Amino acid sequence: TIQMLTTSRAAGFKIPHESVKTATLDIPFAPAIVESSPFLETAALTVCGGGSRIAIIHAELNGKSSFKLISDFHLSSRITTVCWSQRSRFDHFGTLDLHLCTSQIDNNIHYYTSKIGNEPIVDTVIGTHNNYVNSCSISPTDANIVASVSDDYTCKLWDIEKKAELNTYKLRSPGRVVRWNPSCPDRIFVAESSGTIKMFDTRTNNPVFTLQTESWPLNDFDWSVSDPNMIGAGVGSTYQVWRMPYLEPEKTQNFPYHVNLFRWSGTHPRQFISCGPSELSIWDSSLDMALFRHTFSTPIFSVSWLRSRNCCITCTDRKLNF
């Protein structure tokens, strides 16, 4: 953690500028979600959201750490999830061509676009679920398709431009997480709270891989971009890691708390994060011990990895921790 020394153009954002290995960025609202862009063109950008507010932050952590607020805007209702589109662009003049998808407390899937500094934010409703939306994800190879899962026991595919539903996969329990992978562009993983994890072929709409965890509830799930044969989840008070096509976990670890968050590194094929209510651990799946552990004084709400380097970000009470 470093001392906060300067303030950005948006009141409440305090930006560190010391050369350090870790940094804490104060946020003037209570962020519940953080998601760094997984795409090369916007690799230095991170979105954080909380309540009905979103901030886009540019982070440079090579050598001298620097942060810049790119945009800070309000939504029509409270945000529940967010994902980046590969249509987003950020040039060396600091102009952001923004394309983001969110789900919100109104159970709708929203698509936000704007050229920051030149145009107002445009909010387009793509479609709606019948209950709380837990996860959404835009296809990494077809920016016009977004998938979402909900407590209404469905996973839906949407056409962004036509604002139309393409398909519905019926689930046996609330959908917790949906994931695409650029190495497998025609397939998606859907993880249910009951512990059922299925891969669907979006061309045939049939499941092609299914496993069932031995315990539940399933709290979080992720599909490794660096090694598409690897998947992992936070299940009850454990994390579990599988190497497909095997159905038995390759690695599992028990904790005295629920594992609420699980994320693979986007740059290292064996590293991942598991988080309890306030406990962060970074692991290498080839080792039997954590590479790093830290306990925060406040709850961890969300976690992500920077695409530009092997650095994780946590979202705690009015802070982003790099």
C-alpha positions as a Python dict, from the first residue, in 0.01 Angstrom:
ca = {
    (1, 'T'): (0, 0, 0),
    (2, 'I'): (133, 344, -86),
    (3, 'Q'): (65, 695, 22),
    (4, 'M'): (-197, 882, -180),
    (5, 'L'): (-47, 1205, -310),
    (6, 'T'): (-246, 1344, -601),
    (7, 'T'): (-612, 1374, -696),
    (8, 'S'): (-762, 1317, -1043),
    (9, 'R'): (-1015, 1538, -1217),
    (10, 'A'): (-1301, 1340, -1056),
    (11, 'A'): (-1342, 1432, -693),
    (12, 'G'): (-1261, 1146, -459),
    (13, 'F'): (-1020, 953, -683),
    (14, 'K'): (-677, 959, -520),
    (15, 'I'): (-400, 846, -752),
    (16, 'P'): (-65, 706, -632),
    (17, 'H'): (252, 790, -823),
    (18, 'E'): (533, 621, -631),
    (19, 'S'): (740, 342, -790),
    (20, 'V'): (628, 39, -591),
    (21, 'K'): (535, -325, -644),
    (22, 'T'): (188, -287, -493),
    (23, 'A'): (-56, 0, -496),
    (24, 'T'): (-394, 93, -353),
    (25, 'L'): (-629, 321, -543),
    (26, 'D'): (-902, 499, -345),
    (27, 'I'): (-1246, 503, -512),
    (28, 'P'): (-1513, 764, -417),
    (29, 'F'): (-1791, 503, -428),
    (30, 'A'): (-1821, 148, -295),
    (31, 'P'): (-1703, -76, -584),
    (32, 'A'): (-1847, -427, -593),
    (33, 'I'): (-1703, -537, -929),
    (34, 'V'): (-1362, -507, -1093),
    (35, 'E'): (-1278, -639, -1440),
    (36, 'S'): (-961, -570, -1636),
    (37, 'S'): (-981, -584, -2013),
    (38, 'P'): (-864, -923, -2148),
    (39, 'F'): (-794, -772, -2492),
    (40, 'L'): (-458, -643, -2615),
    (41, 'E'): (-592, -312, -2750),
    (42, 'T'): (-725, -213, -2406),
    (43, 'A'): (-495, -423, -2189),
    (44, 'A'): (-409, -136, -1951),
    (45, 'L'): (-775, -55, -1876),
    (46, 'T'): (-980, -169, -1578),
    (47, 'V'): (-1348, -111, -1511),
    (48, 'C'): (-1483, -97, -1157),
    (49, 'G'): (-1849, -65, -1072),
    (50, 'G'): (-2061, -24, -765),
    (51, 'G'): (-2416, 92, -706),
    (52, 'S'): (-2522, 267, -1026),
    (53, 'R'): (-2175, 399, -1111),
    (54, 'I'): (-1884, 286, -1330),
    (55, 'A'): (-1524, 409, -1353),
    (56, 'I'): (-1272, 328, -1627),
    (57, 'I'): (-911, 344, -1504),
    (58, 'H'): (-584, 331, -1698),
    (59, 'A'): (-312, 153, -1499),
    (60, 'E'): (59, 140, -1583),
    (61, 'L'): (259, -75, -1343),
    (62, 'N'): (583, -120, -1539),
    (63, 'G'): (853, 58, -1342),
    (64, 'K'): (688, 373, -1207),
    (65, 'S'): (324, 301, -1126),
    (66, 'S'): (71, 548, -1264),
    (67, 'F'): (-307, 561, -1274),
    (68, 'K'): (-543, 781, -1472),
    (69, 'L'): (-920, 808, -1457),
    (70, 'I'): (-1052, 781, -1815),
    (71, 'S'): (-1423, 795, -1745),
    (72, 'D'): (-1669, 799, -1456),
    (73, 'F'): (-2041, 772, -1535),
    (74, 'H'): (-2374, 666, -1387),
    (75, 'L'): (-2595, 375, -1493),
    (76, 'S'): (-2972, 344, -1500),
    (77, 'S'): (-2970, 96, -1208),
    (78, 'R'): (-2733, -97, -979),
    (79, 'I'): (-2469, -300, -1162),
    (80, 'T'): (-2435, -675, -1094),
    (81, 'T'): (-2180, -789, -1356),
    (82, 'V'): (-1964, -637, -1631),
    (83, 'C'): (-1759, -763, -1927),
    (84, 'W'): (-1542, -603, -2197),
    (85, 'S'): (-1593, -617, -2572),
    (86, 'Q'): (-1299, -650, -2811),
    (87, 'R'): (-1456, -359, -3001),
    (88, 'S'): (-1321, -123, -2735),
    (89, 'R'): (-1019, 78, -2845),
    (90, 'F'): (-783, 311, -2655),
    (91, 'D'): (-534, 523, -2849),
    (92, 'H'): (-217, 705, -2746),
    (93, 'F'): (-410, 1034, -2737),
    (94, 'G'): (-617, 898, -2447),
    (95, 'T'): (-937, 857, -2650),
    (96, 'L'): (-1142, 554, -2554),
    (97, 'D'): (-1393, 398, -2793),
    (98, 'L'): (-1592, 220, -2521),
    (99, 'H'): (-1792, -101, -2561),
    (100, 'L'): (-1905, -265, -2236),
    (101, 'C'): (-2178, -511, -2146),
    (102, 'T'): (-2337, -515, -1800),
    (103, 'S'): (-2616, -683, -1616),
    (104, 'Q'): (-2803, -476, -1360),
    (105, 'I'): (-3052, -512, -1079),
    (106, 'D'): (-3335, -463, -1332),
    (107, 'N'): (-3243, -812, -1468),
    (108, 'N'): (-3159, -659, -1806),
    (109, 'I'): (-2848, -702, -2022),
    (110, 'H'): (-2718, -353, -2108),
    (111, 'Y'): (-2466, -255, -2376),
    (112, 'Y'): (-2281, 75, -2325),
    (113, 'T'): (-2096, 256, -2604),
    (114, 'S'): (-1923, 593, -2633),
    (115, 'K'): (-1616, 773, -2758),
    (116, 'I'): (-1509, 918, -2423),
    (117, 'G'): (-1475, 1295, -2441),
    (118, 'N'): (-1662, 1320, -2769),
    (119, 'E'): (-2001, 1158, -2719),
    (120, 'P'): (-2245, 1085, -2436),
    (121, 'I'): (-2271, 728, -2309),
    (122, 'V'): (-2531, 528, -2504),
    (123, 'D'): (-2720, 264, -2301),
    (124, 'T'): (-2888, -9, -2511),
    (125, 'V'): (-3095, -284, -2348),
    (126, 'I'): (-3018, -611, -2529),
    (127, 'G'): (-3261, -839, -2345),
    (128, 'T'): (-3391, -946, -2006),
    (129, 'H'): (-3398, -1241, -1768),
    (130, 'N'): (-3676, -1330, -1525),
    (131, 'N'): (-3446, -1311, -1223),
    (132, 'Y'): (-3110, -1184, -1097),
    (133, 'V'): (-2828, -1207, -1356),
    (134, 'N'): (-2506, -1348, -1210),
    (135, 'S'): (-2266, -1336, -1504),
    (136, 'C'): (-2234, -1211, -1861),
    (137, 'S'): (-1959, -1259, -2118),
    (138, 'I'): (-1906, -1137, -2476),
    (139, 'S'): (-1767, -1385, -2725),
    (140, 'P'): (-1393, -1316, -2775),
    (141, 'T'): (-1420, -1392, -3148),
    (142, 'D'): (-1768, -1256, -3234),
    (143, 'A'): (-1824, -923, -3061),
    (144, 'N'): (-2191, -930, -3155),
    (145, 'I'): (-2275, -1224, -2924),
    (146, 'V'): (-2307, -1205, -2545),
    (147, 'A'): (-2395, -1489, -2308),
    (148, 'S'): (-2560, -1448, -1966),
    (149, 'V'): (-2669, -1673, -1680),
    (150, 'S'): (-2933, -1605, -1419),
    (151, 'D'): (-3116, -1724, -1112),
    (152, 'D'): (-3402, -1800, -1352),
    (153, 'Y'): (-3228, -2134, -1434),
    (154, 'T'): (-3122, -2030, -1784),
    (155, 'C'): (-2817, -1940, -1991),
    (156, 'K'): (-2905, -1715, -2284),
    (157, 'L'): (-2718, -1608, -2596),
    (158, 'W'): (-2799, -1262, -2733),
    (159, 'D'): (-2742, -1080, -3063),
    (160, 'I'): (-2622, -733, -2958),
    (161, 'E'): (-2697, -552, -3283),
    (162, 'K'): (-3043, -702, -3330),
    (163, 'K'): (-3121, -689, -2955),
    (164, 'A'): (-3257, -1041, -2994),
    (165, 'E'): (-3231, -1371, -2806),
    (166, 'L'): (-3043, -1633, -3009),
    (167, 'N'): (-3079, -1935, -2783),
    (168, 'T'): (-3166, -2050, -2431),
    (169, 'Y'): (-2998, -2334, -2243),
    (170, 'K'): (-3219, -2459, -1962),
    (171, 'L'): (-3038, -2533, -1636),
    (172, 'R'): (-3130, -2740, -1332),
    (173, 'S'): (-3023, -2476, -1081),
    (174, 'P'): (-2934, -2104, -1085),
    (175, 'G'): (-2658, -2020, -1332),
    (176, 'R'): (-2357, -1876, -1153),
    (177, 'V'): (-2093, -1816, -1424),
    (178, 'V'): (-2065, -1825, -1804),
    (179, 'R'): (-1726, -1825, -1980),
    (180, 'W'): (-1598, -1814, -2339),
    (181, 'N'): (-1243, -1897, -2445),
    (182, 'P'): (-1069, -1760, -2758),
    (183, 'S'): (-909, -2102, -2818),
    (184, 'C'): (-1255, -2263, -2841),
    (185, 'P'): (-1473, -1993, -3002),
    (186, 'D'): (-1778, -2215, -3062),
    (187, 'R'): (-1801, -2342, -2704),
    (188, 'I'): (-1905, -2194, -2372),
    (189, 'F'): (-1883, -2317, -2014),
    (190, 'V'): (-2182, -2275, -1785),
    (191, 'A'): (-2143, -2334, -1410),
    (192, 'E'): (-2450, -2381, -1191),
    (193, 'S'): (-2480, -2320, -817),
    (194, 'S'): (-2557, -2690, -765),
    (195, 'G'): (-2205, -2778, -884),
    (196, 'T'): (-2298, -2886, -1237),
    (197, 'I'): (-2043, -2759, -1491),
    (198, 'K'): (-2123, -2800, -1862),
    (199, 'M'): (-1952, -2709, -2186),
    (200, 'F'): (-2197, -2638, -2471),
    (201, 'D'): (-2127, -2639, -2844),
    (202, 'T'): (-2299, -2320, -2963),
    (203, 'R'): (-2331, -2457, -3318),
    (204, 'T'): (-2531, -2765, -3218),
    (205, 'N'): (-2648, -2634, -2876),
    (206, 'N'): (-2559, -2971, -2724),
    (207, 'P'): (-2347, -3029, -2412),
    (208, 'V'): (-2008, -3182, -2501),
    (209, 'F'): (-1855, -3205, -2152),
    (210, 'T'): (-2019, -3231, -1810),
    (211, 'L'): (-1889, -3276, -1458),
    (212, 'Q'): (-2051, -3261, -1116),
    (213, 'T'): (-1866, -3137, -810),
    (214, 'E'): (-1889, -3354, -499),
    (215, 'S'): (-1985, -3059, -281),
    (216, 'W'): (-2180, -2739, -322),
    (217, 'P'): (-2265, -2456, -353),
    (218, 'L'): (-2051, -2356, -647),
    (219, 'N'): (-1956, -1994, -578),
    (220, 'D'): (-1733, -1910, -873),
    (221, 'F'): (-1582, -2069, -1184),
    (222, 'D'): (-1319, -1985, -1445),
    (223, 'W'): (-1179, -2128, -1768),
    (224, 'S'): (-807, -2069, -1826),
    (225, 'V'): (-724, -1861, -2132),
    (226, 'S'): (-357, -1958, -2111),
    (227, 'D'): (-436, -2332, -2105),
    (228, 'P'): (-790, -2408, -2230),
    (229, 'N'): (-771, -2762, -2090),
    (230, 'M'): (-776, -2620, -1736),
    (231, 'I'): (-1088, -2517, -1545),
    (232, 'G'): (-1134, -2433, -1179),
    (233, 'A'): (-1396, -2333, -925),
    (234, 'G'): (-1461, -2217, -574),
    (235, 'V'): (-1694, -2482, -431),
    (236, 'G'): (-1812, -2456, -70),
    (237, 'S'): (-1497, -2423, 140),
    (238, 'T'): (-1261, -2556, -130),
    (239, 'Y'): (-1108, -2462, -459),
    (240, 'Q'): (-1101, -2738, -719),
    (241, 'V'): (-898, -2757, -1041),
    (242, 'W'): (-962, -2995, -1330),
    (243, 'R'): (-763, -3084, -1641),
    (244, 'M'): (-1005, -3182, -1914),
    (245, 'P'): (-1121, -3437, -2013),
    (246, 'Y'): (-1072, -3587, -1665),
    (247, 'L'): (-1370, -3563, -1430),
    (248, 'E'): (-1172, -3595, -1106),
    (249, 'P'): (-1005, -3279, -972),
    (250, 'E'): (-633, -3257, -1043),
    (251, 'K'): (-594, -3037, -737),
    (252, 'T'): (-813, -2935, -444),
    (253, 'Q'): (-758, -2737, -126),
    (254, 'N'): (-976, -2704, 183),
    (255, 'F'): (-1018, -2382, 382),
    (256, 'P'): (-1191, -2282, 706),
    (257, 'Y'): (-1405, -2039, 504),
    (258, 'H'): (-1607, -2035, 182),
    (259, 'V'): (-1406, -1982, -136),
    (260, 'N'): (-1612, -1708, -297),
    (261, 'L'): (-1386, -1612, -590),
    (262, 'F'): (-1164, -1805, -834),
    (263, 'R'): (-966, -1661, -1129),
    (264, 'W'): (-699, -1798, -1361),
    (265, 'S'): (-410, -1574, -1460),
    (266, 'G'): (-437, -1454, -1819),
    (267, 'T'): (-61, -1467, -1873),
    (268, 'H'): (59, -1766, -1665),
    (269, 'P'): (-95, -2107, -1748),
    (270, 'R'): (-63, -2251, -1396),
    (271, 'Q'): (-136, -1956, -1168),
    (272, 'F'): (-474, -1869, -1020),
    (273, 'I'): (-636, -1679, -734),
    (274, 'S'): (-872, -1808, -468),
    (275, 'C'): (-1044, -1572, -227),
    (276, 'G'): (-1237, -1617, 94),
    (277, 'P'): (-1443, -1340, 256),
    (278, 'S'): (-1129, -1132, 316),
    (279, 'E'): (-846, -1376, 236),
    (280, 'L'): (-650, -1369, -92),
    (281, 'S'): (-422, -1653, -204),
    (282, 'I'): (-223, -1687, -528),
    (283, 'W'): (-141, -2043, -632),
    (284, 'D'): (58, -2240, -886),
    (285, 'S'): (-123, -2562, -969),
    (286, 'S'): (209, -2750, -995),
    (287, 'L'): (294, -2666, -631),
    (288, 'D'): (141, -2767, -298),
    (289, 'M'): (169, -2429, -131),
    (290, 'A'): (48, -2077, -198),
    (291, 'L'): (282, -1835, -371),
    (292, 'F'): (129, -1544, -182),
    (293, 'R'): (-130, -1488, 92),
    (294, 'H'): (-286, -1173, 226),
    (295, 'T'): (-577, -1098, 460),
    (296, 'F'): (-757, -769, 410),
    (297, 'S'): (-923, -578, 691),
    (298, 'T'): (-1243, -553, 484),
    (299, 'P'): (-1430, -800, 260),
    (300, 'I'): (-1312, -882, -92),
    (301, 'F'): (-1596, -821, -336),
    (302, 'S'): (-1430, -898, -669),
    (303, 'V'): (-1097, -996, -825),
    (304, 'S'): (-935, -975, -1169),
    (305, 'W'): (-599, -1002, -1348),
    (306, 'L'): (-432, -733, -1557),
    (307, 'R'): (-393, -848, -1918),
    (308, 'S'): (-78, -639, -1963),
    (309, 'R'): (117, -821, -1691),
    (310, 'N'): (82, -1093, -1429),
    (311, 'C'): (-76, -868, -1166),
    (312, 'C'): (-402, -925, -981),
    (313, 'I'): (-652, -664, -864),
    (314, 'T'): (-892, -695, -572),
    (315, 'C'): (-1192, -481, -498),
    (316, 'T'): (-1244, -401, -128),
    (317, 'D'): (-1420, -122, 63),
    (318, 'R'): (-1376, 189, -158),
    (319, 'K'): (-1041, 61, -284),
    (320, 'L'): (-877, -121, -572),
    (321, 'N'): (-568, -312, -461),
    (322, 'F'): (-304, -393, -724),
}
